[in-house]
Coordinates of C-alpha atoms and ligand atoms in Angstrom, one line a residue:
X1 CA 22.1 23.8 -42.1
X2 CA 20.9 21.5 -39.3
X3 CA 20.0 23.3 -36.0
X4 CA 20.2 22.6 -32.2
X5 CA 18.4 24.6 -29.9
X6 CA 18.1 23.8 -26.3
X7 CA 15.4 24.9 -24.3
X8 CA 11.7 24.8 -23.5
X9 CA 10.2 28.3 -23.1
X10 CA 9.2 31.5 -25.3
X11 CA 12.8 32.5 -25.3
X12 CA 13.2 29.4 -27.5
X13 CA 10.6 29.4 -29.3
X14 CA 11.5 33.3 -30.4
X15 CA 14.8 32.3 -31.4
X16 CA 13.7 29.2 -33.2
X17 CA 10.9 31.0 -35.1
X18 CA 13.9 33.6 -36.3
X19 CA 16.2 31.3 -36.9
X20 CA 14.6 29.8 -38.8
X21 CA 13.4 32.6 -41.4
X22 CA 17.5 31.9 -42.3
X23 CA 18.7 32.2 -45.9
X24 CA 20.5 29.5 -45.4
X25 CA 17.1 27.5 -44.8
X26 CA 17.5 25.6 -41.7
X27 CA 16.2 22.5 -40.1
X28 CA 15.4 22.8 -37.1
X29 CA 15.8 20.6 -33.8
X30 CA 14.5 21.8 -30.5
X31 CA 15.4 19.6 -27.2
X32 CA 12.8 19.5 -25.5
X33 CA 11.2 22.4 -26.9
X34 CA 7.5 22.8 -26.7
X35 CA 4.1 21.9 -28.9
X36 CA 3.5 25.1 -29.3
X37 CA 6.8 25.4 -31.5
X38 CA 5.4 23.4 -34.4
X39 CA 3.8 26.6 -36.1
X40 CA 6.9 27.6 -37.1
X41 CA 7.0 25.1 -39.9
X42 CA 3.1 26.8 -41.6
X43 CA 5.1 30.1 -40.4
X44 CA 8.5 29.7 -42.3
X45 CA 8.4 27.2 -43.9
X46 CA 11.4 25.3 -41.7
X47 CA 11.0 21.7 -41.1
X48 CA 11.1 21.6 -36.8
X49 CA 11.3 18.5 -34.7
X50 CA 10.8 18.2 -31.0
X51 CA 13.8 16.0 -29.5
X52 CA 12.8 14.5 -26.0
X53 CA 15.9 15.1 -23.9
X54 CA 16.5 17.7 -21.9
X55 CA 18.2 20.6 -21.4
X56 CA 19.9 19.2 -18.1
X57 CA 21.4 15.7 -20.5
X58 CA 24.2 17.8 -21.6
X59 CA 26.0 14.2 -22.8
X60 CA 22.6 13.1 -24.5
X61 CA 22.5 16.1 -26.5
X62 CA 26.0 16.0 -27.2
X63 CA 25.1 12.4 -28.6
X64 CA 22.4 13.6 -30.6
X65 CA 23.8 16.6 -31.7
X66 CA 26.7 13.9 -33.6
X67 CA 24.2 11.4 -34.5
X68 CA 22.4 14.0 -36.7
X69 CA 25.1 16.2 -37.9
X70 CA 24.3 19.3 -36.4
X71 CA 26.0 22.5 -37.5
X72 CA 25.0 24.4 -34.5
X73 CA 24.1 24.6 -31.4
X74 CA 22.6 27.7 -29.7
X75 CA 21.6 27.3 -26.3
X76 CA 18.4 29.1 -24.0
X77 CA 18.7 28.3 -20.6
X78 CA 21.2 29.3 -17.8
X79 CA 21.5 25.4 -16.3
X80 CA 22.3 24.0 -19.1
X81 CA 25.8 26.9 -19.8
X82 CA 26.5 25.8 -15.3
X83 CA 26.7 22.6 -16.5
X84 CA 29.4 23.7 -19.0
X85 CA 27.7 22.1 -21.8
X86 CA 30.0 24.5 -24.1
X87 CA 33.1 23.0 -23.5
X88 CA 31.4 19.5 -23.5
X89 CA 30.1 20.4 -27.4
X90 CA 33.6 21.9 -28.3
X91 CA 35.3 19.4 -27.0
X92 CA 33.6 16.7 -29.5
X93 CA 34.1 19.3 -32.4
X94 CA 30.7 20.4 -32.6
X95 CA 29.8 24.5 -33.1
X96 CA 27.7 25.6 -29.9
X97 CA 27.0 29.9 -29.4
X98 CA 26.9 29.5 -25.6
X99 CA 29.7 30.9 -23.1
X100 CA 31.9 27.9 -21.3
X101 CA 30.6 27.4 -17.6
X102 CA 34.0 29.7 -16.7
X103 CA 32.3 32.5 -18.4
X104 CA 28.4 32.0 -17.8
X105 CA 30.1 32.7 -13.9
X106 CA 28.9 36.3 -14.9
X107 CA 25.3 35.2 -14.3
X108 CA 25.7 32.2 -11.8
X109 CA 28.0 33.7 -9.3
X110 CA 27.2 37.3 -8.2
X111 CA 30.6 37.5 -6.3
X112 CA 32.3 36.9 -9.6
X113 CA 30.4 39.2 -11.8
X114 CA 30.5 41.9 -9.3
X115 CA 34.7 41.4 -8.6
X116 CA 35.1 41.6 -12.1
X117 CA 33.7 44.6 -12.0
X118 CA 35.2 46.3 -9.6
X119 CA 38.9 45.1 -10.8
X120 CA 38.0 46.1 -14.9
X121 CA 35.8 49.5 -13.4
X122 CA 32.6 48.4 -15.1
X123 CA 30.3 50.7 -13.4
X124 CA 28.1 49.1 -11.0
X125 CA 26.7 49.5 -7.3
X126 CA 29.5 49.4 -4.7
X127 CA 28.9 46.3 -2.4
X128 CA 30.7 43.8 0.1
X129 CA 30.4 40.2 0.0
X130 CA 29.7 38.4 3.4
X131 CA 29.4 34.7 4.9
X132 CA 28.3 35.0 8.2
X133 CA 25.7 37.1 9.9
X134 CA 27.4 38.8 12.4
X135 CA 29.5 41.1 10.0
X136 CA 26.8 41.0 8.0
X137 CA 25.0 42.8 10.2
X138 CA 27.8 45.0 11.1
X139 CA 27.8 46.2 7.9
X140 CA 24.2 47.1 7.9
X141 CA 24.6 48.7 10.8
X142 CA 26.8 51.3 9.2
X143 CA 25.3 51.8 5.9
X144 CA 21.8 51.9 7.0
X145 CA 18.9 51.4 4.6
X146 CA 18.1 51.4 1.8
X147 CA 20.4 49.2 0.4
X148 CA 20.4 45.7 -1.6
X149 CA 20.9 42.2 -0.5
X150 CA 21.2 39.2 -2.8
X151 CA 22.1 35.4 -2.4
X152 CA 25.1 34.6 -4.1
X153 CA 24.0 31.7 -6.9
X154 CA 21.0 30.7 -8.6
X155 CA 18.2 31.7 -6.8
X156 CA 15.2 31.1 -9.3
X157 CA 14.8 34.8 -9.5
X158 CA 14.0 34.9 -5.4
X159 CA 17.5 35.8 -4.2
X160 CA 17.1 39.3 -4.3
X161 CA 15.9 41.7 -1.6
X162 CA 15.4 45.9 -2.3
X163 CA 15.3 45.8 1.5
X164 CA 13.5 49.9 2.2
X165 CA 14.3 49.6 5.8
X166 CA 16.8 48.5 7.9
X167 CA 14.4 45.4 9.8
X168 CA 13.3 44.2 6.0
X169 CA 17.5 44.0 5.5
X170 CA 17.9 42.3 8.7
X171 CA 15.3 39.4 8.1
X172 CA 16.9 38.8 4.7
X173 CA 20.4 38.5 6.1
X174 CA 18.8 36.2 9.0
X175 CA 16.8 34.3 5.9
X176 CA 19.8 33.8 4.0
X177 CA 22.6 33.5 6.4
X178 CA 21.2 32.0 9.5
X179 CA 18.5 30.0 8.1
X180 CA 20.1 28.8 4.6
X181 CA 16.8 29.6 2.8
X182 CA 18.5 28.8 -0.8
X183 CA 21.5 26.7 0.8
X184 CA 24.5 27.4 2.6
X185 CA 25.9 30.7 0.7
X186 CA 27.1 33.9 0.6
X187 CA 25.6 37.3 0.2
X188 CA 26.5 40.3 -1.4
X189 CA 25.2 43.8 0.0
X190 CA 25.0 46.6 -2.3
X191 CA 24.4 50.1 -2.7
X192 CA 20.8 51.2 -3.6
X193 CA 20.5 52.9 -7.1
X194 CA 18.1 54.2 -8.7
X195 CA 16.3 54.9 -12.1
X196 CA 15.0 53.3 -15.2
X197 CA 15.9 49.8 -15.9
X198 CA 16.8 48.1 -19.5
X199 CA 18.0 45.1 -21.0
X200 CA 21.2 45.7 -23.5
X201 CA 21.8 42.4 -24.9
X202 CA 25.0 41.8 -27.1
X203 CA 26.1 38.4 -29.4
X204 CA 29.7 38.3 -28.0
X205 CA 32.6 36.2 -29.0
X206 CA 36.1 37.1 -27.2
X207 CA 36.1 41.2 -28.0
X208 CA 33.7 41.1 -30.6
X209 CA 30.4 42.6 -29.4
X210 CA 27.5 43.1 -31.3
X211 CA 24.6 45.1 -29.5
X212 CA 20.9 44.4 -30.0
X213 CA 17.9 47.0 -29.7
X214 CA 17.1 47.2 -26.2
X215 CA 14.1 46.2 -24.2
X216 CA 12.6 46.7 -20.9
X217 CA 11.0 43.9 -19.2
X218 CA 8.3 44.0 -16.5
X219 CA 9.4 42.1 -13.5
X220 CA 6.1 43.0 -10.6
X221 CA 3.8 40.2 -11.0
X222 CA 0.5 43.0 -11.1
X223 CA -0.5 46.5 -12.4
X224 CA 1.6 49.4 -11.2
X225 CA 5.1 47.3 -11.0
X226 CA 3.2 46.0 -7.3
X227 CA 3.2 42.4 -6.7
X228 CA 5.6 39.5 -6.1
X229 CA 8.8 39.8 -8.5
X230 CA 8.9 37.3 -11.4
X231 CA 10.7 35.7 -14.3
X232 CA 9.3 38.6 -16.2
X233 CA 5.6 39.3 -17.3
X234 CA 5.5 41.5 -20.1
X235 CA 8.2 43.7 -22.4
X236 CA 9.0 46.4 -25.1
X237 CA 11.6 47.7 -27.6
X238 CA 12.3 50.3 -27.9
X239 CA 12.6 52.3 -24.8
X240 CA 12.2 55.6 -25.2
X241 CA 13.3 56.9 -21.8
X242 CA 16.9 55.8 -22.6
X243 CA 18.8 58.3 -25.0
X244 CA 20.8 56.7 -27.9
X245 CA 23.7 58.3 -26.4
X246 CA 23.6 56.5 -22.6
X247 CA 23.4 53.0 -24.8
X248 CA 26.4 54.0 -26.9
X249 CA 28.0 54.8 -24.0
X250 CA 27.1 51.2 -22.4
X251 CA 28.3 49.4 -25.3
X252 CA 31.8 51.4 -25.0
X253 CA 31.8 51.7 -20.7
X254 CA 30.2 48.5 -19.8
X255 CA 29.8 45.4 -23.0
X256 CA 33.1 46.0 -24.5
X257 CA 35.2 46.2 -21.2
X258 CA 33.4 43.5 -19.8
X259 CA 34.2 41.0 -22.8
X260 CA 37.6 42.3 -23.1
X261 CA 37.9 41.6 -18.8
X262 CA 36.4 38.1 -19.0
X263 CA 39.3 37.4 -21.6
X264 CA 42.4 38.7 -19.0
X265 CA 39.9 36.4 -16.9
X266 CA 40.9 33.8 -19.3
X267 CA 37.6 32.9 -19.6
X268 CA 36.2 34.6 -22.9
X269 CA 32.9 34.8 -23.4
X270 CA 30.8 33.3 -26.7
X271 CA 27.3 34.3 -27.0
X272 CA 24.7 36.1 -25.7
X273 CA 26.1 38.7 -22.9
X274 CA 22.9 40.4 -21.5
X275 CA 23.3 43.6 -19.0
X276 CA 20.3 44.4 -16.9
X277 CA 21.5 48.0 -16.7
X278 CA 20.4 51.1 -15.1
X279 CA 20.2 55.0 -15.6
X280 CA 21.1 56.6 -12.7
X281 CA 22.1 60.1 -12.5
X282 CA 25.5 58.8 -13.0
X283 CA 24.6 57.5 -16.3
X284 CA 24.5 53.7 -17.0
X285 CA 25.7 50.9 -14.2
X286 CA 25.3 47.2 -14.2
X287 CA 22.3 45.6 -12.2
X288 CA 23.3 42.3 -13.2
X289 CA 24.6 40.0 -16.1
X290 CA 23.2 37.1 -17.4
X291 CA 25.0 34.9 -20.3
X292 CA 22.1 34.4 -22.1
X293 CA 19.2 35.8 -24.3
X294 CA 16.5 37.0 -21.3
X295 CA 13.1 36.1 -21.1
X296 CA 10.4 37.5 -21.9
X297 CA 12.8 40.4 -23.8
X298 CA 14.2 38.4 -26.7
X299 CA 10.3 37.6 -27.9
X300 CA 10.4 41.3 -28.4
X301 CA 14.0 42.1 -29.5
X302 CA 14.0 39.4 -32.2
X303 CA 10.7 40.2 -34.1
X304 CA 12.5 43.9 -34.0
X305 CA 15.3 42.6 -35.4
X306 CA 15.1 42.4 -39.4
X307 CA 18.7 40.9 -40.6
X308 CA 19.0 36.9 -40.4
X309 CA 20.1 35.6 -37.0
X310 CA 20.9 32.6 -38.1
X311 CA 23.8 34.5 -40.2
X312 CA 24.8 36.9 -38.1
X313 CA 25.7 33.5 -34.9
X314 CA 27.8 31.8 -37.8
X315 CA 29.2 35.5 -38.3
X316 CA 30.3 36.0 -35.0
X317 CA 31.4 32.5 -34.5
X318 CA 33.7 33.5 -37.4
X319 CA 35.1 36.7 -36.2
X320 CA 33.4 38.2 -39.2
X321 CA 31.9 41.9 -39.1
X322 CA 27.8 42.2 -38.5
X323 CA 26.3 45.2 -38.4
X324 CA 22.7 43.8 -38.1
X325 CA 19.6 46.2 -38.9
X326 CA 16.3 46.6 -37.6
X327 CA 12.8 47.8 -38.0
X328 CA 11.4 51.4 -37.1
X329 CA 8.1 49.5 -35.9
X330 CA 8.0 48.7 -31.9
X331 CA 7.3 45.4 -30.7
X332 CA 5.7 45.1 -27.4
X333 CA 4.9 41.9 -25.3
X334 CA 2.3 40.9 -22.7
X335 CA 2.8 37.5 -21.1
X336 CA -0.7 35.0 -20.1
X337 CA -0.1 33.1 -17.2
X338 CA -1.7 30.9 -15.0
X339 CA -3.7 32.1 -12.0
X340 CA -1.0 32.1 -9.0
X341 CA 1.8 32.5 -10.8
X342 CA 4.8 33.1 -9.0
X343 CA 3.2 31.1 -6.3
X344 CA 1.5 28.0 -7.1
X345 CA -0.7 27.8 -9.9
X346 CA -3.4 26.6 -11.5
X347 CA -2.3 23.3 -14.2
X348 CA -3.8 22.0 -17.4
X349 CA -5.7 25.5 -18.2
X350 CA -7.1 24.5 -22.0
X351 CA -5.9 27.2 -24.1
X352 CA -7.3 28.6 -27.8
X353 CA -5.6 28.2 -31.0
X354 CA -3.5 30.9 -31.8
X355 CA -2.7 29.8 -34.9
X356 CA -5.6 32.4 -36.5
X357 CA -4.1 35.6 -34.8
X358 CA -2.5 38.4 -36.9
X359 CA 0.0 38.9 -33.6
X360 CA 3.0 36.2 -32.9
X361 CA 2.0 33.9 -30.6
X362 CA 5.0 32.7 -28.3
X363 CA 4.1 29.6 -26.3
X364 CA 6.3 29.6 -22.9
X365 CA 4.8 26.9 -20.8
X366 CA 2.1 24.4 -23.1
X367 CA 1.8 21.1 -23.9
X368 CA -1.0 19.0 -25.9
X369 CA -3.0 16.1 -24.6
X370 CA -5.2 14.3 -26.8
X371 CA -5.4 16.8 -29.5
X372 CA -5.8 19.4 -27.2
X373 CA -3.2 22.7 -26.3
X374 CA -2.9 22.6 -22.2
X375 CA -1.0 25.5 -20.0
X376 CA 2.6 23.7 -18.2
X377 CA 3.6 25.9 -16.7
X378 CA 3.4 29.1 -15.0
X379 CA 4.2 31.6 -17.9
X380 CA 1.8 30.2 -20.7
X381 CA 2.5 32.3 -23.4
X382 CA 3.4 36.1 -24.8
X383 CA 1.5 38.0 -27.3
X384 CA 3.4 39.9 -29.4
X385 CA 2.4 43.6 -30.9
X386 CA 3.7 45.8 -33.7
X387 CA 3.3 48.5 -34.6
X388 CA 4.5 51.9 -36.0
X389 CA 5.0 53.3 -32.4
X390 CA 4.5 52.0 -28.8
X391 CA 0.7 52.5 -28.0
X392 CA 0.1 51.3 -31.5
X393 CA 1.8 48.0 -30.3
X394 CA 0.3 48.1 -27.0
X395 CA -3.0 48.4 -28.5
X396 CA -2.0 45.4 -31.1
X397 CA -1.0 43.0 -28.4
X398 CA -4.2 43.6 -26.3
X399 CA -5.9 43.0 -29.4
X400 CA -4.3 39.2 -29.4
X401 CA -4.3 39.2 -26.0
X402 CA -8.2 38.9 -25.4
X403 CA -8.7 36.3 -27.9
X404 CA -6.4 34.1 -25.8
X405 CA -7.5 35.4 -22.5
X406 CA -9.2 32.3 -20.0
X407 CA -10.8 33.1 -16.5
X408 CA -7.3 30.6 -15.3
X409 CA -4.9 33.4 -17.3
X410 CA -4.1 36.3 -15.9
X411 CA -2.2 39.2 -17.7
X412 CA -1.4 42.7 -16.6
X413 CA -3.0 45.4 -18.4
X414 CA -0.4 48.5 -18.8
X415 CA 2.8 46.5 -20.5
X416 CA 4.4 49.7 -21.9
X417 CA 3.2 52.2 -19.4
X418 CA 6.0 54.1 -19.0
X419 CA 6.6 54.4 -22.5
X420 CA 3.1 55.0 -23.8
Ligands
AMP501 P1 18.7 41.2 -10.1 O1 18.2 39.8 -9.9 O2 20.1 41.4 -9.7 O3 18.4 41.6 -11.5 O4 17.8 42.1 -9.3 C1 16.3 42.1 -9.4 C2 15.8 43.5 -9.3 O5 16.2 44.1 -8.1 C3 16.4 44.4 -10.4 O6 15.8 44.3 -11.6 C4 16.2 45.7 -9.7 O7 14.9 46.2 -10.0 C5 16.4 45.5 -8.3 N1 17.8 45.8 -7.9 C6 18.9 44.9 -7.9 N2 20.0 45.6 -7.5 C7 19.7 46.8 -7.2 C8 20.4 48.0 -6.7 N3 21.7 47.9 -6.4 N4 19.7 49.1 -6.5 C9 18.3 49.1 -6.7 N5 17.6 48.1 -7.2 C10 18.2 47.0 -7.4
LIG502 N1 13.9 38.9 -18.0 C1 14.9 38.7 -17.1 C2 15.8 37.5 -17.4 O1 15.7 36.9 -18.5 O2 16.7 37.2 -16.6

C-alpha cells in the first residue's frame, strides 16, 4: 500500500503518523511534508519519504503520484481541494479522499455554504449577503449590534469580525467593502449566536457519513480566549460540555443533510466534512464548514481514535460500513509557537529533540539545517497528552511541553480550561 499525503503541517503529520500504524503496512510519501515527519518510521515502523513539490503543483503530484504507483491519495490543506486537485487525480485514475473543488465550495465560499443551508434547513445563523457598502450599511442599521461580518473567500483565518458594537461593524464593512482589504468581494452579515463551540468532523463519501470524536480547539492567541484570533493554538477530545445527545442530533440535523444536499447540489462530497458547530439554546447550528481534517483538532482526534485509518478511507472510498472505535483516555493538545505569532514572528528558533518524550510530538512548522531542528513557521509544533481524563492530559502535555519550551516559543497555559 503506497501512500500520498499532501501537506506540510501537524495536521499532516497526525494523519501520516496514523496512517501509517495500518494493517495493511503502508509506505508512506509526504509532499512536501516536514523533517519533523521522519520519526514516524522509529515510531511505526513505516518507511516515509519527504517529496519536494508542493501542495500548490497539483499536475506535479499528479505525475508523481503515477510514477510511483500510489494507491492513495489523502489530502491536508484547503488550496490544494480550490485547485480541484480531486478531479485532476480522478481523472488520471488515481484514488484521492479529498472533495472535488465543486464540493470543498462548502469551506471556500461562505455564500455557498450558507445558501445551502438555508435551501436544505441545516441550522445555522440567519444572514444576508451584500456587495456594496451602502446596503451594507442599511442593513446594519436595522439589525444593530451585535452581529457577525465575514469576507466571502479565503481569508487566512482574518475574514471574520464578532463586531460587539455597531462602529466596530461599520469599520469592518468600510475595511472590506470600501477598501478591498482581502480583494474585491462580498460579505455575509450574520446573526450573533452564542455558546460553546466544537469541531464534529465526519469521513464522508456521497451519503455515507462517518463521525469522529469531537474536539474543541482554542482559537485566542493568549490566556483567557483574549488575544488576536489564530489558526488554532491548542485543543482537546473529548468535550465534556456537549451531551452525547446534541452530537447525535448533529450528525442526524446537520452532517447527514448536508452530504445528502451537496449531492442534489450535484456536487457530492468525498472526505473529510468538518462542522465548526455551536450549542446555542436552540441546540446545535453551523459556524462554518471546512472540507478538510482542521488544525490543530485532528492531532488530538486521531491519537483518540483506536481503529486503523488507513482502513476505514479505503472503506469509505468503497461504500463499505465503518463503525470506527476509540479510546476512553482524552487526548489534549498545546501548540509552541514562535514569539509574534499571528503577527510577525521570530524565524529559525533552534528547537530540542523530541524524539526522547513519552508525549507525541507533532511538528507544524520545522525544518533542519546542518543537522540541526529550526522553527518555519509560526505554529512550531503541538504536544500531545493522554490520559485517563482531561486534567490528567492537561497535566501530561505540560509535562512535554516544558521540555520543549524556548524563551522564542510561546504557549498558552490553560488548554482545556473549560473542561478541566
Ligand atoms: P469562522 O471563521 O466562520 O469559524 O469564524 C471564526 C470565529 O468567529 C468562530 O469560531 C466563532 O467564535 C466566531 N463566530 C463566527 N460566526 C459567529 C456567529 N454567527 N455568532 C457568534 N460568533 C461567531
Ligand atoms: N482549527 C480550525 C481549522 O482547522 O480551520
Amino acid at each position: 500500500m503506497r501512500i500520498l499525503i499532501i501537506g506540510r503541517g501537524g495536521r499532516e503529520h497526525a494523519i501520516a503518523w496514523k496512517m501509517a500504524q495500518s494493517a495493511l503496512k503502508p509506505e508512506l510519501f509526504i509532499a512536501p511534508g516536514n523533517v519533523g515527519m521522519n520519526t514516524i518510521t522509529a515510531q511505526t515502523g513505516a518507511p516515509v519519504t519527504l517529496v519536494s513539490i508542493s501542495e500548490n503543483e497539483t499536475e506535479a503530484l499528479r505525475d508523481f503520484a503515477l510514477t510511483e504507483h500510489i494507491d492513495l491519495t489523502v489530502v491536508g490543506p484547503e488550496a490544494a481541494l480550490a485547485n480541484d486537485i480531486a478531479t485532476v487525480f480522478t481523472a488520471a485514475g488515481l484514488r484521492i479522499f479529498a472533495p472535488t473543488a465543486a464540493a470543498a465550495r462548502i469551506e471556500t465560499s461562505k455564500e455557498f455554504a450558507k445558501d445551502l443551508m438555508r435551501k436544505y434547513q441545516i441550522p445555522t445563523a440567519s444572514y444576508r449577503t451584500f456587495e456594496d457598502y451602502d446596503s451594507a450599511k442599511r442593513y446594519l442599521d436595522e439589525q444593530g449590534a451585535p452581529i457577525v461580518i465575514k469576507y466571502d473567500g479565503l481569508a487566512a483565518g482574518k475574514g471574520v469580525v464578532v463586531a460587539m458594537t455597531a462602529e466596530e461593524a461599520d469599520n469592518a464593512l468600510k475595511d472590506m467593502l470600501l477598501d478591498n482589504r482581502f480583494g474585491e468581494g462580498k460579505v455575509v452579515m450574520e446573526e450573533f449566536l452564542q455558546g460553546p463551540e466544537f469541531s464534529l468532523l465526519a469521513l464522508v463519501n456521497g451519503e455515507q457519513v462517518v463521525p469522529l470524536v469531537i474536539a474543541q480547539d482554542h482559537k485566542r492567541a493568549y490566556d483567557g480566549d483574549k488575544g488576536p484570533n489564530t489558526g488554532g493554538v491548542g485543543a482537546y477530545s473529548p468535550v465534556p460540555v456537549i451531551p452525547q445527545a446534541q452530537i447525535d442530533w448533529a450528525v442526524e440535523h446537520i452532517m447527514k443533510p448536508t452530504a445528502k444536499a451537496l449531492i442534489a447540489e450535484g456536487c457530492p462530497f468525498c472526505g473529510v466534512l468538518y462542522g465548526g458547530l455551536m450549542l446555542t439554546k436552540d441546540g446545535p447550528k453551523v459556524i462554518e464548514f471546512n472540507a478538510r481534517f482542521g488544525d490543530p483538532e485532528t492531532e488530538v482526534v486521531l491519537p483518540k481514535l483506536k481503529s486503523d485509518l488507513t482502513q476505514m478511507m479505503l472503506d469509505v472510498l468503497d461504500h463499505k460500513e465503518v463503525n470506527p472505535e476509540f479510546y476512553e483516555d482524552a487526548f489534549l493538545g498545546v501548540v509552541l509557537a514562535a514569539k509574534g505569532y499571528p503577527g510577525s514572528y521570530t524565524k529559525n528558533i533552534p528547537l530540542n529533540d523530541p524524539t526522547g518524550l513519552s508525549q507525541q510530538v507533532f511538528c507544524m512548522g520545522v525544518k533542519e539545517e546542518e543537522g540541526k531542528l529550526l522553527s518555519n513557521g509560526g505554529r512550531v509544533l503541538i504536544v500531545v497528552g493522554r490520559g485517563k481524563t482531561l486534567k490528567e492530559a492537561q497535566q501530561d502535555a505540560y509535562q512535554g511541553v516544558e521540555k520543549m519550551a524556548h524563551p522564542d516559543l510561546f504557549y498558552r497555559q490553560d488548554i482545556g480550561w473549560q473542561a478541566v
